[in-house]
Tab-separated table of C-alpha atoms in Angstrom:
chain	number	residue	atom	x	y	z
A	1	MET	CA	89.108	-47.527	-0.149
A	2	ALA	CA	87.637	-44.712	-2.261
A	3	ILE	CA	84.495	-46.165	-3.823
A	4	SER	CA	81.414	-44.145	-4.663
A	5	VAL	CA	78.161	-45.115	-6.371
A	6	ILE	CA	76.792	-42.518	-8.784
A	7	PRO	CA	72.984	-42.117	-8.972
A	8	GLY	CA	71.648	-44.382	-11.689
A	9	TRP	CA	68.505	-44.713	-13.760
A	10	ILE	CA	65.614	-47.186	-14.025
A	11	ASN	CA	63.320	-47.226	-17.054
A	12	THR	CA	60.232	-49.464	-17.066
A	13	SER	CA	57.858	-50.425	-19.868
A	14	TYR	CA	55.039	-52.969	-19.695
A	15	SER	CA	54.371	-52.934	-23.424
A	16	SER	CA	56.422	-54.721	-26.032
A	17	GLY	CA	59.170	-52.594	-27.526
A	18	GLY	CA	62.854	-52.087	-28.192
A	19	SER	CA	65.513	-49.618	-27.099
A	20	MET	CA	65.297	-48.038	-23.634
A	21	TYR	CA	67.056	-44.967	-22.272
A	22	GLY	CA	69.258	-45.622	-19.242
A	23	GLY	CA	70.189	-42.129	-18.061
A	24	THR	CA	72.787	-39.442	-18.761
A	25	TYR	CA	76.095	-39.606	-16.888
A	26	ALA	CA	79.250	-37.614	-16.244
A	27	ARG	CA	82.085	-40.127	-16.419
A	28	GLU	CA	85.513	-39.901	-14.877
A	29	ALA	CA	88.339	-41.949	-16.349
A	30	GLY	CA	88.267	-45.450	-14.899
A	31	ASP	CA	84.588	-45.518	-13.892
A	32	LEU	CA	82.593	-48.734	-14.225
A	33	GLN	CA	79.030	-48.788	-15.563
A	34	ILE	CA	76.574	-51.653	-15.156
A	35	ALA	CA	73.505	-52.039	-17.376
A	36	ALA	CA	70.956	-54.661	-16.274
A	37	TYR	CA	68.106	-55.504	-18.643
A	38	LYS	CA	65.054	-57.639	-17.742
A	39	TRP	CA	62.269	-58.834	-19.981
A	40	ASN	CA	59.551	-61.488	-20.327
A	41	GLY	CA	59.082	-63.799	-23.274
A	42	ALA	CA	61.225	-65.546	-25.843
A	43	ASP	CA	65.006	-65.394	-25.893
A	44	THR	CA	66.676	-62.561	-27.785
A	45	THR	CA	69.997	-60.741	-27.981
A	46	ILE	CA	70.427	-57.740	-25.678
A	47	THR	CA	72.752	-54.866	-26.581
A	48	ALA	CA	74.039	-52.132	-24.260
A	49	SER	CA	75.446	-48.979	-25.830
A	50	ASP	CA	76.181	-45.315	-25.157
A	51	THR	CA	76.858	-42.089	-27.014
A	52	GLU	CA	80.627	-42.278	-26.305
A	53	ALA	CA	80.986	-45.738	-27.918
A	54	ALA	CA	82.416	-47.432	-24.833
A	55	THR	CA	83.043	-51.189	-25.016
A	56	TRP	CA	80.251	-53.068	-23.225
A	57	SER	CA	80.933	-56.688	-22.278
A	58	ALA	CA	77.955	-59.016	-21.826
A	59	LEU	CA	77.792	-61.359	-18.855
A	60	THR	CA	75.896	-64.636	-19.099
A	61	LYS	CA	72.321	-64.280	-20.312
A	62	ARG	CA	69.930	-65.712	-17.726
A	63	THR	CA	66.645	-67.595	-18.125
A	64	HIS	CA	64.780	-68.712	-15.014
A	65	THR	CA	64.842	-72.477	-14.558
A	66	LYS	CA	61.287	-72.822	-13.235
A	67	SER	CA	58.945	-74.505	-15.722
A	68	GLY	CA	56.616	-72.013	-17.385
A	69	SER	CA	58.634	-68.957	-16.374
A	70	ASN	CA	59.477	-66.374	-19.022
A	71	LEU	CA	61.748	-64.307	-16.767
A	72	ARG	CA	64.967	-63.423	-18.602
A	73	ALA	CA	67.773	-60.999	-17.858
A	74	GLN	CA	71.251	-59.951	-18.890
A	75	VAL	CA	73.925	-57.734	-17.355
A	76	HIS	CA	76.502	-55.713	-19.331
A	77	LEU	CA	79.617	-53.932	-18.038
A	78	ALA	CA	81.475	-50.936	-19.458
A	79	LYS	CA	84.853	-51.133	-17.699
A	80	ASN	CA	87.504	-48.473	-17.264
A	81	VAL	CA	85.638	-45.867	-19.323
A	82	ALA	CA	87.201	-42.648	-20.600
A	83	TYR	CA	86.341	-39.212	-19.277
A	84	ALA	CA	83.201	-37.720	-20.840
A	85	ALA	CA	81.013	-34.915	-19.566
A	86	SER	CA	77.600	-36.140	-20.752
A	87	VAL	CA	76.959	-39.733	-21.814
A	88	ASN	CA	73.588	-41.285	-22.688
A	89	VAL	CA	73.279	-45.034	-22.027
A	90	PHE	CA	70.816	-47.387	-23.748
A	91	GLY	CA	69.770	-51.030	-23.650
A	92	ALA	CA	67.867	-52.839	-26.360
A	93	PRO	CA	66.672	-56.312	-27.375
A	94	ALA	CA	67.172	-57.459	-30.968
A	95	ALA	CA	63.428	-58.220	-31.108
A	96	ASN	CA	60.658	-56.371	-29.284
A	97	ARG	CA	59.843	-57.795	-25.871
A	98	ALA	CA	57.229	-57.035	-23.202
A	99	GLU	CA	57.635	-56.141	-19.508
A	100	ARG	CA	61.079	-54.651	-20.001
A	101	GLU	CA	63.148	-52.813	-17.447
A	102	LEU	CA	66.607	-51.264	-17.770
A	103	ALA	CA	68.656	-50.324	-14.705
A	104	VAL	CA	71.995	-48.533	-15.145
A	105	MET	CA	74.502	-48.026	-12.310
A	106	GLN	CA	77.878	-46.259	-12.194
A	107	ILE	CA	80.676	-47.073	-9.734
A	108	ARG	CA	83.796	-44.998	-9.166
A	109	GLY	CA	87.023	-46.191	-7.546
A	110	VAL	CA	87.454	-49.773	-8.816
A	111	ILE	CA	90.361	-51.273	-10.746
A	112	ALA	CA	90.392	-51.447	-14.531
A	113	ASP	CA	89.067	-55.028	-14.651
A	114	PRO	CA	87.317	-55.213	-11.285
A	115	MET	CA	85.352	-58.480	-11.383
A	116	ALA	CA	86.686	-60.611	-8.524
A	117	ASN	CA	84.145	-63.390	-9.147
A	118	ALA	CA	81.993	-64.729	-11.940
A	119	ASP	CA	78.472	-63.315	-12.248
A	120	ASN	CA	77.139	-65.573	-9.496
A	121	ILE	CA	73.500	-66.462	-10.118
A	122	THR	CA	70.796	-67.684	-7.734
A	123	TYR	CA	67.369	-68.861	-8.914
A	124	HIS	CA	64.449	-68.217	-6.551
A	125	ASP	CA	61.290	-70.225	-7.286
A	126	THR	CA	59.281	-68.662	-4.461
A	127	VAL	CA	60.205	-65.406	-2.777
A	128	SER	CA	58.926	-64.025	0.513
A	129	GLY	CA	60.550	-62.816	3.695
A	130	THR	CA	64.347	-62.606	3.572
A	131	LEU	CA	65.886	-63.313	0.182
A	132	SER	CA	69.603	-64.087	-0.017
A	133	ALA	CA	71.723	-64.009	-3.171
A	134	ALA	CA	75.062	-65.744	-3.733
A	135	SER	CA	77.980	-64.472	-1.682
A	136	GLY	CA	80.592	-62.257	-3.360
A	137	ASP	CA	84.164	-61.658	-2.214
A	138	PRO	CA	86.211	-58.776	-3.681
A	139	GLY	CA	89.363	-60.288	-2.169
A	140	GLY	CA	90.232	-57.122	-0.248
A	141	ASP	CA	88.811	-53.603	-0.359
A	142	GLY	CA	85.941	-53.433	-2.832
A	143	VAL	CA	82.207	-53.412	-3.304
A	144	VAL	CA	79.664	-56.224	-3.641
A	145	VAL	CA	76.637	-55.512	-5.839
A	146	GLY	CA	73.443	-57.569	-5.797
A	147	ILE	CA	70.930	-57.297	-8.654
A	148	LEU	CA	67.490	-58.871	-8.202
A	149	PHE	CA	65.236	-59.574	-11.208
A	150	CYS	CA	61.533	-60.261	-10.421
A	151	THR	CA	58.420	-61.218	-12.357
A	152	GLU	CA	56.010	-59.224	-10.174
A	153	ASP	CA	55.765	-55.499	-9.501
A	154	SER	CA	53.268	-55.524	-6.628
A	155	LEU	CA	55.780	-56.498	-3.936
A	156	THR	CA	57.485	-54.367	-1.312
A	157	ILE	CA	61.211	-55.033	-1.673
A	158	SER	CA	63.814	-53.272	0.449
A	159	PRO	CA	67.558	-53.778	1.053
A	160	GLY	CA	68.573	-56.132	3.840
A	161	SER	CA	70.409	-54.879	6.915
A	162	GLY	CA	73.766	-53.334	6.001
A	163	TRP	CA	72.875	-53.005	2.309
A	164	THR	CA	72.034	-49.815	0.388
A	165	ALA	CA	69.787	-49.438	-2.642
A	166	ILE	CA	71.533	-48.029	-5.708
A	167	PRO	CA	70.640	-44.306	-5.635
A	168	LEU	CA	68.473	-43.046	-8.491
A	169	MET	CA	68.517	-39.795	-10.451
A	170	SER	CA	65.588	-37.431	-10.340
A	171	GLY	CA	63.201	-38.470	-13.106
A	172	SER	CA	64.112	-42.140	-12.891
A	173	GLN	CA	61.182	-44.498	-12.363
A	174	ASP	CA	60.611	-46.554	-9.245
A	175	PRO	CA	61.972	-50.085	-9.743
A	176	CYS	CA	59.320	-52.611	-10.714
A	177	TRP	CA	61.379	-55.699	-11.515
A	178	ILE	CA	65.043	-54.810	-10.917
A	179	HIS	CA	66.231	-54.083	-7.377
A	180	ALA	CA	69.964	-53.329	-7.084
A	181	ILE	CA	71.862	-53.001	-3.787
A	182	TYR	CA	75.502	-52.633	-2.762
A	183	LYS	CA	77.914	-52.765	0.185
A	184	THR	CA	81.518	-51.553	0.412
A	185	THR	CA	83.490	-54.316	2.091
A	186	SER	CA	86.907	-55.948	2.416
A	187	SER	CA	85.542	-59.479	2.818
A	188	ALA	CA	82.841	-61.770	1.484
A	189	ALA	CA	79.274	-60.442	1.674
A	190	THR	CA	75.860	-61.891	0.801
A	191	PRO	CA	73.314	-59.495	-0.768
A	192	GLN	CA	69.920	-59.670	0.928
A	193	TRP	CA	66.496	-58.175	0.362
A	194	SER	CA	63.346	-58.097	2.464
A	195	VAL	CA	60.291	-59.116	0.420
A	196	SER	CA	56.650	-58.700	1.432
A	197	GLY	CA	53.283	-58.558	-0.294
A	198	GLY	CA	53.236	-61.922	-2.044
A	199	THR	CA	55.428	-64.471	-3.739
A	200	THR	CA	57.287	-64.297	-7.000
A	201	VAL	CA	59.767	-65.960	-9.301
A	202	ALA	CA	63.110	-64.170	-9.231
A	203	MET	CA	66.797	-64.400	-10.101
A	204	SER	CA	69.679	-62.626	-8.384
A	205	VAL	CA	73.179	-61.888	-9.666
A	206	THR	CA	76.101	-61.017	-7.380
A	207	LEU	CA	79.102	-58.985	-8.600
A	208	ALA	CA	82.203	-58.595	-6.401
A	209	LEU	CA	84.328	-55.653	-7.571
A	210	LYS	CA	87.840	-54.828	-6.373
A	211	ALA	CA	88.724	-51.289	-5.286
A	212	SER	CA	91.607	-49.384	-6.845
A	213	GLY	CA	92.730	-47.942	-3.525
A	214	GLY	CA	91.846	-44.413	-4.593
A	215	GLY	CA	90.624	-42.474	-7.616
A	216	GLY	CA	89.454	-44.134	-10.797
A	217	GLY	CA	90.593	-47.452	-12.153
A	218	GLY	CA	92.136	-46.419	-15.448
A	219	SER	CA	94.129	-43.741	-17.209
A	220	THR	CA	94.137	-40.182	-15.913
A	221	TYR	CA	93.431	-37.441	-18.454
A	222	VAL	CA	95.231	-34.152	-17.885
A	223	ASN	CA	94.663	-30.916	-19.788
A	224	ALA	CA	98.043	-29.151	-19.913
A	225	TYR	CA	100.278	-26.891	-22.001
A	226	LEU	CA	104.032	-26.345	-22.376
A	227	VAL	CA	105.551	-22.991	-21.555
A	228	ALA	CA	107.610	-21.499	-24.370
A	229	ALA	CA	110.913	-22.451	-22.727
A	230	ALA	CA	109.961	-26.156	-22.765
A	231	ARG	CA	109.203	-26.409	-26.467
A	232	GLY	CA	111.607	-28.729	-28.216
A	233	ALA	CA	113.011	-30.025	-24.915
A	234	THR	CA	113.464	-33.733	-24.227
A	235	GLY	CA	113.030	-35.753	-21.062
A	236	LEU	CA	109.969	-33.871	-19.856
A	237	VAL	CA	107.996	-35.651	-17.112
A	238	ALA	CA	104.352	-35.022	-16.214
């Protein structure tokens, strides 16, 4: 299993606004990128995009079920991306929203369409102590990712035993409302966080992603040339 998690980016804004920058990335062919966007307030349409025009697929938009809660979130995936040396990623609501946070993650070494489960959601009405998300099973070698969306920023939230926080690039902000963790595994795993400092309303999404068994999950791009003797020849094999 050759899975690696590339340092990601978190961008936080308390004030109402639109598009948010999600970091600059060097992509290898077959990489997967995850863009998680959280906001408070009325429903709106969220768009993920990048400067290489990758196709971003939206998972189910989430609204917390607790009465009076305005916690909303959506996750987008860019699967099996092409090679590109420097890619800027963005997330934006169709209408300005307050208390926004964008977290972007990049995973290398999964298959072209890696989702081994639906975007499993858990709603947490009160959070303190150990918080468990839904279990995810990659069905063999893979990685399970847990993404926690909170309404408060004054809590101390750390990964549970055996889980690792998504690494962040220099210049990225500390997470206020989105706390992402992962574990490489060949069986079912349940994302967990340790929460202290109060209680909060939260939602967690679990993604189980299947490994490719080595390298990226998509096409391989090769820069090459033909020697003069090969020009016009047939049956050449790379």
